[in-house]
Each structure stands twice: as C-alpha cells, then as structure tokens.
Amino acid sequence: AAGVIQSPRHLIKEKRETATLKCYPIPRHDTVYWYQQGPGQDPQFLISFYEKMQSDKGSIPDRFSAQQFSDYHSELNMSSLELGDSALYFCASSFGPTSSYNSPLHFGNGTRLTVT
Amino acid sequence: DQQVKQNSPSLSVQEGRISILNCDYTNSMFDYFLWYKKYPAEGPTFLISISSIKDKNEDGRFTVFLNKSAKHLSLHIVPSQPGDSAVYFCAAGDSGSARQLTFGSGTQLTVLP
C-alpha cells in the first residue's frame, strides 16, 4: 500500500540558509500534518492543512511557513536556519478534517535536517 | 506541561512473554488514543487506537486498555516477539477541537530472544 512520502530523507544546511521539505500524502488523504522531533524528544506538532487551508497551528517558528497544494502535497519552508532547527521532521496524513480513532495519522519516514 | 506521559523510557521482556507499556494523560478533553511503533530511521507506524467510549480494543497480539477515571492506558503485546523491539509512542487527541495529536516521550521495548 502507498505510504506518506517525504523528500529529501537527509538535508544538510548551514546557519542562515533556507530549506524546503516536501510531503506527499497517502492517496485520497486530504489532511497533512507536520511534526518536529528533536534529539531525545517526542514529536512536536508544527502545523496542519485540510483541503489546502491551514487547519491548526502548533509550535511553528515564524521563520517557517508551509502550504498545501492542489494535489494535496505539502511543503515546509524554513528560512534563517538555526542550529536548534536540527531535527527529524515528520509529515503525516489522514482522511477528513479531523483525526480520530478510526482515521489515524499515518506518518512518513521523515527528513533529517542537520544545520551546521 | 506534558499532557501525555510515558514514565518508563525502556522495557525489556523475554520472547513469548507479555509486554505491557503504560501511558498517563492529564487532559480530560482527550477522547481518543493511539499507539505508534517506531523503528530507527523510520516514521511512526500506527498500531492500534481506542475511543474514550470503550475500555478495551484488541487487534491480534495487541490490546489497548483504557481507564478513564485514572486517565491511564496501556498496550499489551502477547506473545512478544523480537521484531516487536522498537520505540512505542502513546498519543492522544481531542476530536472536538484541535486536529493534532499530543505524543508521549516513548518507551523503548526490547524483546530478548
């Protein structure tokens, strides 16, 4: 079965550079979520989109922005990168405007961002 | 303030025995709960979920128990297999408002052959 696809798998950037992470949800899933997992931490919610509109916002820095496109894929744009942005970034998708016990989030394998 | 807590960072179990992973939550607005399994270099994989209107949900070797009064849930794996060795995350959600999950910090399960 098709899963959530994230690209790239690994990304190395220098401080103050920009980065773009991409996420392709499971077919027919219309909601996308972005999570950040720092070393030794649990995944922290950043932002989500339903039908191309932002549906919820978590602890996403102002330096980051994201959008969902007409084909439901999403991109997370990160500018003025800082060392503390080094983390694993997960994208997840689900069907419908709200996640629930019978419409759980399905995660991609993540993008590991290293800022040097 | 951590709303979902997994107090055991690690657990070791002999193959064939039962693994019990625990999770506590504080937000009484949470009305569904999920367990995810994560292998290194992979994303979390959905395992099993439960709605707050139930106290038990079973899927093969995996059973989740929910005690709403104690704000506690647990995942039982019987029998445990070496391939079950992974980090297990408990997650909770409020279907009435925010569309995002709150995760626990995870428990590393090691099943010894």
Coordinates of C-alpha atoms in Angstrom, one line a residue:
Chain A
A1 CA 0.0 0.0 0.0
A2 CA 1.2 3.5 -0.8
G3 CA 2.5 5.4 2.2
V4 CA 3.4 9.0 3.0
I5 CA 6.4 10.1 1.0
Q6 CA 8.8 12.7 2.3
S7 CA 11.8 14.2 0.5
P8 CA 14.6 14.6 0.9
R9 CA 15.5 11.9 3.5
H10 CA 18.5 13.8 4.6
L11 CA 19.4 17.5 4.3
I12 CA 22.5 19.4 5.5
K13 CA 22.3 23.2 5.6
E14 CA 24.4 26.0 7.1
K15 CA 23.1 28.6 9.5
R16 CA 21.0 31.3 8.0
E17 CA 20.3 29.2 4.9
T18 CA 16.8 28.1 3.7
A19 CA 15.4 24.6 3.3
T20 CA 12.3 23.2 1.8
L21 CA 10.9 19.9 2.8
K22 CA 8.3 18.1 0.8
C23 CA 5.5 15.7 1.7
Y24 CA 3.2 13.6 -0.5
P25 CA 0.3 12.2 1.5
I26 CA -1.4 8.8 1.0
P27 CA -3.7 8.9 -2.0
R28 CA -7.1 10.3 -1.1
H29 CA -5.9 11.7 2.2
D30 CA -6.7 15.4 2.3
T31 CA -5.1 16.5 5.6
V32 CA -1.4 16.9 6.2
Y33 CA 0.4 17.4 9.5
W34 CA 4.0 18.5 10.2
Y35 CA 5.9 17.4 13.3
Q36 CA 9.3 18.1 14.5
Q37 CA 11.3 15.7 16.7
G38 CA 14.4 16.9 18.3
P39 CA 17.1 14.5 19.7
G40 CA 15.6 12.5 22.6
Q41 CA 12.3 14.4 22.4
D42 CA 8.8 13.4 21.5
P43 CA 7.3 14.7 18.2
Q44 CA 6.1 18.2 18.5
F45 CA 3.2 19.4 16.3
L46 CA 4.0 22.3 13.9
I47 CA 1.1 22.9 11.6
S48 CA -1.6 21.1 9.6
F49 CA -3.6 21.7 6.5
Y50 CA -7.0 20.4 5.4
E51 CA -8.1 20.9 1.8
K52 CA -5.3 23.4 1.2
M53 CA -6.3 25.6 4.1
Q54 CA -4.3 25.8 7.4
S55 CA -6.4 23.9 9.9
D56 CA -4.3 24.1 13.0
K57 CA -1.0 25.7 14.2
G58 CA 1.3 24.5 16.9
S59 CA 4.8 25.5 17.9
I60 CA 6.0 26.5 14.4
P61 CA 8.5 29.4 14.4
D62 CA 7.7 32.5 12.4
R63 CA 10.8 31.7 10.3
F64 CA 8.9 28.6 9.0
S65 CA 6.0 28.6 6.6
A66 CA 4.1 25.8 4.9
Q67 CA 1.4 25.3 2.4
Q68 CA -0.7 22.5 0.9
F69 CA -1.1 22.4 -2.9
S70 CA -4.0 21.4 -5.2
D71 CA -2.6 17.8 -5.4
Y72 CA -2.6 17.7 -1.6
H73 CA 1.1 17.6 -1.3
S74 CA 2.7 19.9 1.2
E75 CA 5.9 21.9 1.6
L76 CA 7.5 23.2 4.7
N77 CA 9.8 26.2 4.0
M78 CA 12.4 27.0 6.6
S79 CA 14.4 30.2 6.5
S80 CA 17.2 31.8 8.5
L81 CA 18.1 28.3 9.8
E82 CA 19.5 28.0 13.3
L83 CA 21.5 25.2 14.9
G84 CA 18.5 24.4 17.0
D85 CA 16.4 23.5 13.9
S86 CA 18.4 20.3 13.5
A87 CA 15.8 17.6 14.0
L88 CA 13.8 14.9 12.3
Y89 CA 10.8 16.4 10.5
F90 CA 7.8 14.1 10.1
C91 CA 4.9 14.6 7.8
A92 CA 1.6 12.7 8.4
S93 CA -1.6 12.5 6.5
S94 CA -5.2 11.4 7.3
F95 CA -8.6 11.5 5.6
G96 CA -11.1 14.1 6.7
P97 CA -10.8 17.4 8.6
T98 CA -10.1 15.8 12.0
S99 CA -8.0 12.9 13.1
S100 CA -9.9 10.3 15.1
Y101 CA -9.5 6.8 16.5
N102 CA -10.8 5.4 13.2
S103 CA -9.0 7.9 11.0
P104 CA -5.5 7.9 12.5
L105 CA -2.4 9.8 11.3
H106 CA -0.1 7.9 9.0
F107 CA 3.5 9.1 9.1
G108 CA 6.2 9.3 6.5
N109 CA 9.8 8.3 7.3
G110 CA 10.9 11.8 8.0
T111 CA 13.5 14.2 6.8
R112 CA 16.6 14.5 8.9
L113 CA 17.7 18.2 8.8
T114 CA 21.2 19.0 10.1
V115 CA 22.1 22.6 10.4
T116 CA 25.9 23.3 10.7
Chain B
D1 CA 3.4 20.8 30.9
Q2 CA 3.4 17.3 29.4
Q3 CA -0.1 16.2 28.8
V4 CA 0.8 12.7 27.8
K5 CA 3.4 10.8 29.9
Q6 CA 5.2 7.6 29.4
N7 CA 7.1 7.2 32.6
S8 CA 9.2 4.2 31.5
P9 CA 11.8 5.1 29.0
S10 CA 12.7 1.5 28.4
L11 CA 11.4 -2.0 29.0
S12 CA 12.9 -5.5 28.4
V13 CA 10.9 -8.6 28.0
Q14 CA 11.6 -12.2 27.2
E15 CA 10.3 -13.5 23.9
G16 CA 6.9 -15.2 24.3
R17 CA 6.1 -13.2 27.4
I18 CA 3.7 -10.3 27.7
S19 CA 4.9 -6.7 27.2
I20 CA 2.9 -4.0 29.0
L21 CA 3.5 -0.4 28.0
N22 CA 1.9 2.3 30.1
C23 CA 0.7 5.8 29.4
D24 CA -0.9 8.5 31.5
Y25 CA -2.6 11.7 30.4
T26 CA -3.8 14.8 32.1
N27 CA -6.2 16.5 29.6
S28 CA -9.7 15.2 30.2
M29 CA -10.7 16.6 26.8
F30 CA -8.8 13.8 25.1
D31 CA -11.3 11.4 23.6
Y32 CA -9.2 9.1 21.5
F33 CA -5.8 7.5 22.0
L34 CA -3.4 5.7 19.7
W35 CA -0.3 3.7 19.9
Y36 CA 2.5 4.0 17.4
K37 CA 5.6 1.9 16.9
K38 CA 8.8 3.5 15.6
Y39 CA 11.9 1.7 14.3
P40 CA 15.2 3.7 13.9
A41 CA 15.3 5.8 10.7
E42 CA 11.6 5.2 10.0
G43 CA 8.5 7.2 10.8
P44 CA 6.0 6.2 13.5
T45 CA 3.7 3.3 12.3
F46 CA 0.1 3.3 13.6
L47 CA -0.6 0.2 15.7
I48 CA -3.9 0.4 17.4
S49 CA -6.4 3.0 18.7
I50 CA -9.2 3.4 21.1
S51 CA -12.1 5.7 21.6
S52 CA -12.9 7.0 25.0
I53 CA -16.3 5.3 24.9
K54 CA -14.5 2.0 25.1
D55 CA -12.3 0.5 27.7
K56 CA -10.6 -2.2 25.5
N57 CA -9.7 -2.7 21.9
E58 CA -8.0 -5.8 20.5
D59 CA -6.1 -6.4 17.3
G60 CA -4.3 -9.7 17.0
R61 CA -1.4 -9.7 19.5
F62 CA -2.1 -6.1 20.5
T63 CA -4.7 -5.0 23.1
V64 CA -5.1 -1.5 24.4
F65 CA -6.9 -0.9 27.7
L66 CA -8.3 2.5 28.8
N67 CA -9.1 3.5 32.3
K68 CA -10.7 6.9 32.0
S69 CA -11.1 7.5 35.7
A70 CA -7.4 7.0 36.2
K71 CA -6.5 8.7 33.0
H72 CA -4.4 5.8 32.1
L73 CA -4.0 3.5 29.1
S74 CA -1.8 0.5 28.5
L75 CA -0.7 -1.5 25.5
H76 CA -0.4 -5.3 25.9
I77 CA 1.6 -7.3 23.4
V78 CA 1.1 -11.1 23.7
P79 CA 3.2 -13.0 22.9
S80 CA 6.1 -10.6 22.5
Q81 CA 8.4 -11.3 19.5
P82 CA 11.9 -10.0 18.8
G83 CA 10.5 -8.0 15.9
D84 CA 8.4 -6.0 18.3
S85 CA 11.6 -4.3 19.6
A86 CA 11.1 -0.6 18.8
V87 CA 10.1 2.7 20.4
Y88 CA 6.4 2.8 21.3
F89 CA 4.7 6.2 21.4
C90 CA 1.4 6.8 23.1
A91 CA -0.7 9.6 21.5
A92 CA -3.9 11.4 22.4
G93 CA -6.3 13.6 20.6
D94 CA -9.4 15.7 21.1
S95 CA -11.7 15.2 18.1
G96 CA -13.8 18.1 19.1
S97 CA -11.2 20.8 18.7
A98 CA -7.6 20.7 17.7
R99 CA -6.7 18.4 14.8
Q100 CA -3.3 17.4 16.1
L101 CA -2.1 14.6 18.4
T102 CA -0.1 15.0 21.6
F103 CA 2.6 12.4 21.9
G104 CA 4.3 10.9 24.9
S105 CA 8.1 10.7 25.0
G106 CA 8.1 7.0 24.0
T107 CA 9.2 3.7 25.6
Q108 CA 12.0 1.6 24.1
L109 CA 10.8 -2.0 24.1
T110 CA 13.5 -4.7 23.8
V111 CA 12.3 -8.3 23.3
L112 CA 15.0 -10.7 24.2
P113 CA 15.2 -14.0 22.2

